[in-house]
CSV table of C-alpha atoms in Angstrom, one decimal:
chain,number,residue,atom,x,y,z
A,1,MET,CA,4.0,3.7,-19.0
A,2,SER,CA,3.3,0.3,-17.0
A,3,ASP,CA,1.2,-2.6,-18.0
A,4,LEU,CA,-1.3,-3.2,-15.7
A,5,THR,CA,-3.4,-5.9,-18.1
A,6,GLY,CA,-5.4,-7.8,-16.4
A,7,LYS,CA,-4.8,-6.4,-12.5
A,8,ALA,CA,-7.9,-6.7,-10.7
A,9,ILE,CA,-7.9,-3.2,-8.8
A,10,TRP,CA,-10.8,-2.3,-6.6
A,11,ILE,CA,-11.3,1.7,-6.0
A,12,THR,CA,-13.9,3.4,-3.3
A,13,GLY,CA,-14.5,6.7,-3.8
A,14,ALA,CA,-14.3,6.4,-7.6
A,15,SER,CA,-17.1,8.4,-8.6
A,16,ALA,CA,-15.2,11.6,-8.3
A,17,GLY,CA,-12.3,13.2,-7.5
A,18,ILE,CA,-8.9,11.1,-7.0
A,19,GLY,CA,-10.6,8.0,-7.5
A,20,LYS,CA,-11.7,8.9,-10.7
A,21,GLY,CA,-8.6,10.3,-11.7
A,22,LEU,CA,-6.9,6.8,-11.0
A,23,ALA,CA,-9.9,5.0,-12.8
A,24,LEU,CA,-9.4,6.6,-16.0
A,25,ALA,CA,-5.5,6.2,-15.9
A,26,LEU,CA,-5.4,2.3,-14.5
A,27,ALA,CA,-8.4,1.6,-17.3
A,28,ALA,CA,-6.0,3.0,-19.8
A,29,GLN,CA,-3.3,0.7,-18.8
A,30,GLY,CA,-5.4,-2.7,-19.1
A,31,ALA,CA,-6.4,-3.0,-15.5
A,32,ARG,CA,-10.0,-4.8,-14.7
A,33,LEU,CA,-11.6,-2.3,-12.4
A,34,VAL,CA,-14.2,-2.3,-9.7
A,35,LEU,CA,-15.5,0.9,-9.0
A,36,SER,CA,-17.4,1.4,-6.0
A,37,GLY,CA,-18.9,4.5,-4.0
A,38,ARG,CA,-22.2,6.1,-2.9
A,39,ASN,CA,-23.3,7.6,-6.3
A,40,ARG,CA,-24.2,4.5,-9.0
A,41,ALA,CA,-25.2,7.3,-11.6
A,42,ALA,CA,-21.8,8.9,-11.3
A,43,LEU,CA,-20.0,5.6,-11.0
A,44,ASP,CA,-21.9,4.4,-14.2
A,45,GLU,CA,-20.4,7.8,-15.9
A,46,VAL,CA,-16.9,6.5,-15.2
A,47,ALA,CA,-17.3,2.9,-15.7
A,48,ALA,CA,-18.5,4.0,-19.5
A,49,GLN,CA,-15.1,5.5,-19.8
A,50,CYS,CA,-13.2,2.7,-18.5
A,51,PRO,CA,-13.9,-0.4,-20.4
A,52,GLY,CA,-14.7,-3.6,-18.8
A,53,SER,CA,-14.9,-2.2,-15.6
A,54,ALA,CA,-17.7,-3.4,-12.7
A,55,VAL,CA,-19.5,-1.1,-10.5
A,56,GLU,CA,-20.5,-2.5,-6.9
A,57,SER,CA,-22.2,0.9,-5.1
A,58,PHE,CA,-22.2,1.0,-1.6
A,59,ASP,CA,-21.6,3.2,1.8
A,60,THR,CA,-18.3,2.3,3.0
A,61,THR,CA,-19.8,2.8,6.5
A,62,ASP,CA,-22.3,0.3,6.3
A,63,LEU,CA,-19.9,-2.1,8.2
A,64,ASP,CA,-22.3,-5.1,8.5
A,65,SER,CA,-22.7,-5.2,4.7
A,66,LEU,CA,-19.1,-4.9,3.6
A,67,PRO,CA,-18.5,-9.0,4.4
A,68,ALA,CA,-20.8,-10.0,1.7
A,69,ILE,CA,-19.7,-7.4,-0.8
A,70,ALA,CA,-16.3,-7.8,-0.4
A,71,ALA,CA,-16.7,-11.6,-0.5
A,72,SER,CA,-18.5,-11.2,-4.0
A,73,VAL,CA,-16.4,-9.0,-5.4
A,74,GLN,CA,-13.4,-11.4,-4.7
A,75,ALA,CA,-15.2,-14.1,-6.0
A,76,ALA,CA,-16.1,-12.1,-9.5
A,77,THR,CA,-12.8,-10.8,-10.0
A,78,GLY,CA,-10.9,-14.1,-8.5
A,79,GLY,CA,-9.0,-12.2,-6.3
A,80,ILE,CA,-8.2,-8.6,-5.8
A,81,ASP,CA,-4.6,-7.5,-6.5
A,82,TRP,CA,-4.6,-3.8,-5.6
A,83,LEU,CA,-7.2,-2.3,-2.9
A,84,VAL,CA,-7.4,1.6,-3.0
A,85,ASN,CA,-9.1,2.8,-0.3
A,86,ASN,CA,-9.8,6.1,-1.4
A,87,ALA,CA,-13.4,7.2,-0.2
A,88,GLY,CA,-13.1,10.1,2.2
A,89,ILE,CA,-14.5,13.3,3.7
A,90,SER,CA,-13.1,16.5,5.0
A,91,GLN,CA,-14.0,19.0,7.7
A,92,ARG,CA,-14.2,23.1,7.7
A,93,SER,CA,-15.0,23.6,11.3
A,94,LEU,CA,-13.0,24.6,14.8
A,95,GLY,CA,-12.8,22.2,17.4
A,96,LEU,CA,-14.8,24.4,19.3
A,97,ASP,CA,-17.7,24.3,17.2
A,98,THR,CA,-17.6,20.6,16.3
A,99,ASP,CA,-20.2,18.1,17.5
A,100,PHE,CA,-19.3,15.0,18.5
A,101,SER,CA,-21.4,13.3,15.6
A,102,VAL,CA,-19.2,15.2,13.1
A,103,TYR,CA,-16.1,13.5,15.0
A,104,ARG,CA,-17.4,10.3,14.9
A,105,ARG,CA,-18.6,10.3,11.4
A,106,LEU,CA,-15.0,11.4,10.3
A,107,MET,CA,-13.5,8.5,12.1
A,108,GLU,CA,-16.0,5.9,10.4
A,109,VAL,CA,-15.5,7.2,6.6
A,110,ASP,CA,-11.6,7.9,6.7
A,111,PHE,CA,-10.5,5.2,9.1
A,112,PHE,CA,-13.0,2.5,10.3
A,113,ALA,CA,-14.2,2.0,6.5
A,114,PRO,CA,-10.9,1.6,4.7
A,115,LEU,CA,-9.3,-0.8,8.1
A,116,ARG,CA,-12.6,-3.0,7.5
A,117,LEU,CA,-12.4,-3.6,3.9
A,118,THR,CA,-8.6,-4.0,4.3
A,119,GLN,CA,-9.3,-6.7,6.6
A,120,LEU,CA,-11.9,-8.5,4.3
A,121,VAL,CA,-9.7,-8.4,1.5
A,122,LEU,CA,-6.3,-9.0,2.8
A,123,PRO,CA,-6.5,-12.6,3.3
A,124,GLY,CA,-6.7,-13.3,0.0
A,125,MET,CA,-3.9,-11.5,-0.9
A,126,VAL,CA,-1.5,-12.9,1.9
A,127,ALA,CA,-2.9,-16.6,0.7
A,128,ARG,CA,-1.7,-15.6,-2.8
A,129,GLY,CA,1.8,-14.0,-2.2
A,130,SER,CA,1.3,-10.9,-3.4
A,131,GLY,CA,-1.0,-7.8,-3.4
A,132,ARG,CA,-1.1,-3.7,-2.7
A,133,ILE,CA,-3.2,-1.8,-0.4
A,134,ILE,CA,-3.3,1.8,-1.4
A,135,ASN,CA,-4.7,4.2,1.4
A,136,ASN,CA,-5.3,7.8,0.8
A,137,ALA,CA,-4.4,9.7,3.8
A,138,SER,CA,-3.5,13.5,3.1
A,139,VAL,CA,-0.8,16.3,4.3
A,140,ALA,CA,-3.4,16.2,7.2
A,141,GLY,CA,-2.4,12.9,8.1
A,142,LYS,CA,1.0,14.2,8.6
A,143,VAL,CA,0.6,17.8,10.0
A,144,GLY,CA,-2.1,19.4,12.3
A,145,SER,CA,-4.1,21.9,10.4
A,146,PRO,CA,-6.9,24.4,11.8
A,147,LEU,CA,-10.2,23.7,10.9
A,148,ARG,CA,-9.6,19.7,10.2
A,149,THR,CA,-9.2,18.5,13.9
A,150,GLY,CA,-11.7,15.5,13.4
A,151,TYR,CA,-10.2,15.0,9.7
A,152,CYS,CA,-6.3,15.2,10.9
A,153,ALA,CA,-7.2,12.7,13.7
A,154,ALA,CA,-8.6,10.4,10.8
A,155,LYS,CA,-5.9,10.5,8.6
A,156,HIS,CA,-3.4,10.3,11.3
A,157,ALA,CA,-4.8,7.1,12.3
A,158,LEU,CA,-4.8,6.0,8.9
A,159,VAL,CA,-1.0,6.6,8.4
A,160,GLY,CA,-0.3,5.2,11.6
A,161,TRP,CA,-2.2,2.0,11.2
A,162,SER,CA,-0.8,1.7,7.7
A,163,ASP,CA,2.8,2.0,8.9
A,164,ALA,CA,1.8,-0.9,11.3
A,165,LEU,CA,0.3,-2.9,8.8
A,166,ARG,CA,3.0,-2.6,6.0
A,167,ALA,CA,6.0,-3.8,8.8
A,168,GLU,CA,4.0,-6.7,9.4
A,169,ILE,CA,2.7,-7.8,6.3
A,170,ALA,CA,5.8,-7.1,4.2
A,171,GLN,CA,6.8,-11.0,4.8
A,172,TYR,CA,4.2,-12.1,3.1
A,173,GLY,CA,4.8,-10.1,-0.4
A,174,VAL,CA,1.7,-7.5,0.0
A,175,GLN,CA,3.1,-4.1,0.0
A,176,VAL,CA,0.9,-1.1,1.7
A,177,HIS,CA,1.3,2.4,0.3
A,178,VAL,CA,-0.3,5.6,2.2
A,179,LEU,CA,-0.7,8.9,-0.3
A,180,THR,CA,-0.4,12.3,0.8
A,181,PRO,CA,-2.0,14.6,-1.3
A,182,GLY,CA,-1.8,18.1,-1.0
A,183,PHE,CA,-3.9,20.5,-2.8
A,184,VAL,CA,-5.6,18.7,-5.7
A,185,ALA,CA,-8.8,20.1,-7.3
A,186,THR,CA,-11.6,17.8,-6.2
A,187,GLY,CA,-15.0,18.4,-4.7
A,188,ILE,CA,-13.6,17.4,-1.4
A,189,GLY,CA,-13.9,21.1,0.0
A,190,ALA,CA,-17.5,21.5,-0.9
A,191,ASN,CA,-18.4,18.3,0.7
A,192,ALA,CA,-16.5,19.0,3.7
A,193,LEU,CA,-18.3,18.9,6.7
A,194,ARG,CA,-19.1,21.9,9.1
A,195,GLY,CA,-19.2,21.5,13.1
A,196,ASP,CA,-23.0,20.8,12.7
A,197,GLY,CA,-22.5,18.5,10.1
A,198,SER,CA,-23.9,20.0,7.3
A,199,GLN,CA,-21.6,20.5,4.1
A,200,LYS,CA,-19.5,22.9,3.3
A,201,GLY,CA,-20.6,23.8,0.3
A,202,ALA,CA,-19.0,25.4,-3.0
A,203,GLY,CA,-16.8,28.6,-2.2
A,204,ASP,CA,-13.4,29.7,-1.6
A,205,ASP,CA,-11.1,26.6,-0.9
A,206,PRO,CA,-7.6,26.1,-1.3
A,207,VAL,CA,-7.6,22.7,-2.6
A,208,ASP,CA,-9.6,24.4,-6.0
A,209,ALA,CA,-6.5,25.8,-7.2
A,210,GLY,CA,-4.8,22.3,-6.6
A,211,ILE,CA,-3.0,20.1,-9.4
A,212,SER,CA,-5.7,18.0,-11.7
A,213,ILE,CA,-7.1,14.5,-10.6
A,214,HIS,CA,-5.4,13.2,-13.9
A,215,ALA,CA,-1.8,14.5,-12.9
A,216,ALA,CA,-2.6,13.3,-9.3
A,217,ALA,CA,-3.5,10.1,-10.8
A,218,GLN,CA,-0.1,9.9,-12.9
A,219,GLN,CA,1.8,10.5,-9.6
A,220,ILE,CA,0.1,7.9,-7.6
A,221,ILE,CA,0.7,5.3,-10.0
A,222,ALA,CA,4.5,6.3,-10.5
A,223,GLY,CA,5.0,5.9,-6.5
A,224,ILE,CA,3.0,2.7,-6.6
A,225,MET,CA,5.0,0.8,-9.7
A,226,GLY,CA,8.1,2.6,-7.9
A,227,ASN,CA,7.1,0.6,-4.7
A,228,VAL,CA,7.3,4.1,-2.7
A,229,PRO,CA,5.8,3.2,0.9
A,230,GLU,CA,4.5,6.8,1.2
A,231,ILE,CA,3.6,9.1,-1.9
A,232,PRO,CA,3.5,12.6,-1.8
A,233,VAL,CA,0.7,14.0,-4.4
A,234,GLY,CA,0.7,17.3,-5.5
A,235,ARG,CA,2.4,20.4,-7.0
A,236,GLU,CA,6.1,20.2,-6.5
A,237,GLY,CA,7.4,23.4,-4.5
A,238,ALA,CA,3.6,23.9,-3.3
A,239,ALA,CA,3.6,25.4,0.3
A,240,GLU,CA,1.2,22.6,1.4
A,241,MET,CA,4.0,19.9,0.1
A,242,GLN,CA,6.7,21.6,2.0
A,243,LEU,CA,4.9,21.2,5.1
A,244,LEU,CA,5.7,17.3,4.6
A,245,GLY,CA,9.6,18.1,5.0
A,246,LEU,CA,9.0,20.8,7.5
A,247,LYS,CA,7.5,18.3,9.9
A,248,ARG,CA,10.2,16.0,9.9
A,249,GLN,CA,13.1,18.4,10.1
A,250,ASP,CA,11.7,20.9,12.3
A,251,PRO,CA,8.4,19.9,14.2
A,252,GLU,CA,8.3,23.2,16.5
A,253,ALA,CA,8.6,25.1,13.5
A,254,SER,CA,5.5,23.3,11.5
A,255,PHE,CA,3.8,24.1,14.8
A,256,GLN,CA,4.5,27.2,15.1
A,257,LEU,CA,3.5,27.7,11.3
A,258,MET,CA,0.1,26.2,11.8
A,259,ALA,CA,-0.9,28.2,14.9
A,260,SER,CA,0.0,31.1,13.1
A,261,MET,CA,-2.9,30.6,11.1
A,262,ALA,CA,-5.1,29.8,13.7
A,263,PRO,CA,-6.1,33.7,14.7
A,264,LYS,CA,-7.0,33.9,11.0
A,265,VAL,CA,-10.0,31.6,11.1
A,266,ALA,CA,-10.8,32.0,14.9
A,267,ARG,CA,-14.5,32.9,16.0
């Protein structure tokens, strides 16, 4: 287990799911945490299990408020060592049935919000010559999947931006990590947006059979401490994790596999 004592780590989307799993695991290793999200009550519950943590509740898409929030958090901590851009939202609707407003919402939450928060935290890391940006993408950020056109678009954007940013800032001692989770048992499926912008709600969703948030956190921390740029997160050998290799080795086969799924979900 790595000693992270004293490291200032800011996690968005920390009230549940992978963010919560990371908060608990990092707190156990001595990190100083700032936990963020929209649900203050849920954040307080997580914070109660993470000694010494602070809570900063806000909506990451309220871009006008982010400069003041970022300045406050950095002043209070003396500088952020790790920024974990974890807040996100998914989708469960066909492109034919999806309102433009839903696409915009997905891009705002899953791409522009982490980009903007990184812009505000990164200069401090560069000035200190160290730091880590951890962006939670998805297998959907590498492979186009039915029912997730907007989600895939936002996550592909996040991966592309992260890759380019990594190349630019490596010279300053700052590292960028991309997480590509497969199925992790979180509420992301239930909270996913339908074509009209409403929540899908609880029900049969493949993510429900995924690994636990605690197992995911351990995989993520091991990858970060091992300086792995792109960290797959999921059950080894699971079908969705195999897609990562298939997309690299045989893009056409990957496309055909996804296309074969489309009739099963068509209207």
